[in-house]
Coordinates of C-alpha atoms in Angstrom, one line a residue:
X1 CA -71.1 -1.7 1.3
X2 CA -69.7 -4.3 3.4
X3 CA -70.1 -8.0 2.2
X4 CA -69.6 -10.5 4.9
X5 CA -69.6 -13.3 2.6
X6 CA -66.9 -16.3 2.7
X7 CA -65.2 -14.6 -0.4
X8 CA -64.9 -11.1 0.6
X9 CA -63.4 -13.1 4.0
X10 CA -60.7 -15.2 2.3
X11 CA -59.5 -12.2 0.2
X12 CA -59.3 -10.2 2.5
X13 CA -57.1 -12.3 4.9
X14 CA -55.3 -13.0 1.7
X15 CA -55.0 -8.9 1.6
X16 CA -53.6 -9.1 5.0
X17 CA -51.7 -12.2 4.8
X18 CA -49.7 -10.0 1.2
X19 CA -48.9 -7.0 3.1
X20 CA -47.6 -9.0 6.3
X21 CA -45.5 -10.5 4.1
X22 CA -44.9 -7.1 2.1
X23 CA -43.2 -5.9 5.3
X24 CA -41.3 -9.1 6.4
X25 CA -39.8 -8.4 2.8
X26 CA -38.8 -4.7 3.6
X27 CA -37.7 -6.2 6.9
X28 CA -35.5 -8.4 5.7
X29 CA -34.1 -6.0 3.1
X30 CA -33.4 -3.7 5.6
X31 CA -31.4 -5.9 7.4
X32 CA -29.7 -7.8 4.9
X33 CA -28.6 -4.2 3.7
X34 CA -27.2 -3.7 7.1
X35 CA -25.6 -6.8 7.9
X36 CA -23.5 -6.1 3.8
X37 CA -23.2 -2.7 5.4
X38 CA -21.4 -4.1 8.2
X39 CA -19.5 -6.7 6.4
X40 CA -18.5 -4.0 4.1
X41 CA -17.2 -2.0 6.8
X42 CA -15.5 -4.6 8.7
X43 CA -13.6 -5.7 5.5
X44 CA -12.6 -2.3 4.7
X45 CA -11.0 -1.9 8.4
X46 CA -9.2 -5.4 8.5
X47 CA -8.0 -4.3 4.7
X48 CA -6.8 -1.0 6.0
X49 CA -5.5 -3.1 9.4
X50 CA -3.3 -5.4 7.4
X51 CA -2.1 -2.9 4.4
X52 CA -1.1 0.2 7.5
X53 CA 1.2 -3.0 9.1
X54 CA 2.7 -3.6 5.6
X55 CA 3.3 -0.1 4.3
X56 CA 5.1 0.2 7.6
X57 CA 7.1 -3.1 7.6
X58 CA 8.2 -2.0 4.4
X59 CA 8.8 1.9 5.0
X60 CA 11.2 0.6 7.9
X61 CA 12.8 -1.9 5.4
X62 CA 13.2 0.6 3.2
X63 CA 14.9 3.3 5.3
X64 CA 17.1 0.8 7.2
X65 CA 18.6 0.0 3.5
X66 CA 18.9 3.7 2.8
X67 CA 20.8 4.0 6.1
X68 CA 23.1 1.2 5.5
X69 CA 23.7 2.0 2.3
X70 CA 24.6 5.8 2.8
X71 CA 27.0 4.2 5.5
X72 CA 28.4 1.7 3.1
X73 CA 28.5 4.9 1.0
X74 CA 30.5 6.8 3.6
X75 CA 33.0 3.6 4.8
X76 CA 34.0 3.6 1.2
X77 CA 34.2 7.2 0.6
X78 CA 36.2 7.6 3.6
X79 CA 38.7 4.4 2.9
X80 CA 39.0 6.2 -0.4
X81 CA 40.3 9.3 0.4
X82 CA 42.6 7.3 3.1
X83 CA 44.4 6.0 0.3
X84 CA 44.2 9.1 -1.9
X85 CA 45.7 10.8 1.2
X86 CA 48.7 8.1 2.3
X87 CA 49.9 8.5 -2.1
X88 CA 52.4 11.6 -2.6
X89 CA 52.1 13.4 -5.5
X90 CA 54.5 13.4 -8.3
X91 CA 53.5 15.7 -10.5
X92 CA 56.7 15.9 -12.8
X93 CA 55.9 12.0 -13.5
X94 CA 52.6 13.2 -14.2
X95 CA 53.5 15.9 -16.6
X96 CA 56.2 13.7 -18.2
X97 CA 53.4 11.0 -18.8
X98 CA 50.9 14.1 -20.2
X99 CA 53.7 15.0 -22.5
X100 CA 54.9 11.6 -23.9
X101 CA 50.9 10.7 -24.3
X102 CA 49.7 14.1 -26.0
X103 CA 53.2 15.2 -27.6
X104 CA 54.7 11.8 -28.9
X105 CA 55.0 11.1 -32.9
X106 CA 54.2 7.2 -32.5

């Protein structure tokens, strides 16, 4: 039974005028989900962007003072066993020190 009346009219363009605005709702849902989708993803790329370029600023830092270091490491080692190399050995002093040190009755 259809009623034509004013009414039945006004309700249901008030029906229509809901669910229009029902799926401007889901619409804009929808998008606002992709545009935080996007954002999302764009701050997770620039993050990644910017922490890749500092891991490998300081992984080079980091092995150029490993480098220098093992030859710092290697000058002195070597400088080292110059001098242990230009000293003769005296090995009665030696034992005479041993003795006096270990043997004496101070």
């Amino acid at each position: 039974m259809t009623e034509n009346n004013p009414e039945s009219e006004i309700i249901n363009h008030l029906l229509e005028v809901e669910k229009n605005a029902s799926v401007l709702i889901d619409d804009a849902l929808k998008e606002a989900e992709n545009n935080k989708a996007k954002a999302v993803s764009e701050f997770n790329r620039a993050y990644k962007e910017k922490f890749d370029k500092l891991i490998a600023k300081k992984s080079m830092y980091y092995d150029n003072l490993i480098s220098e270091t093992k030859e710092n490491h290697q000058k002195e080692l070597d400088e080292y066993k110059k001098i242990l190399s230009s000293k003769s050995l005296n090995i009665d002093a030696f034992n005479k020190k041993v003795e006096s040190l270990l043997f004496s009755n101070n």
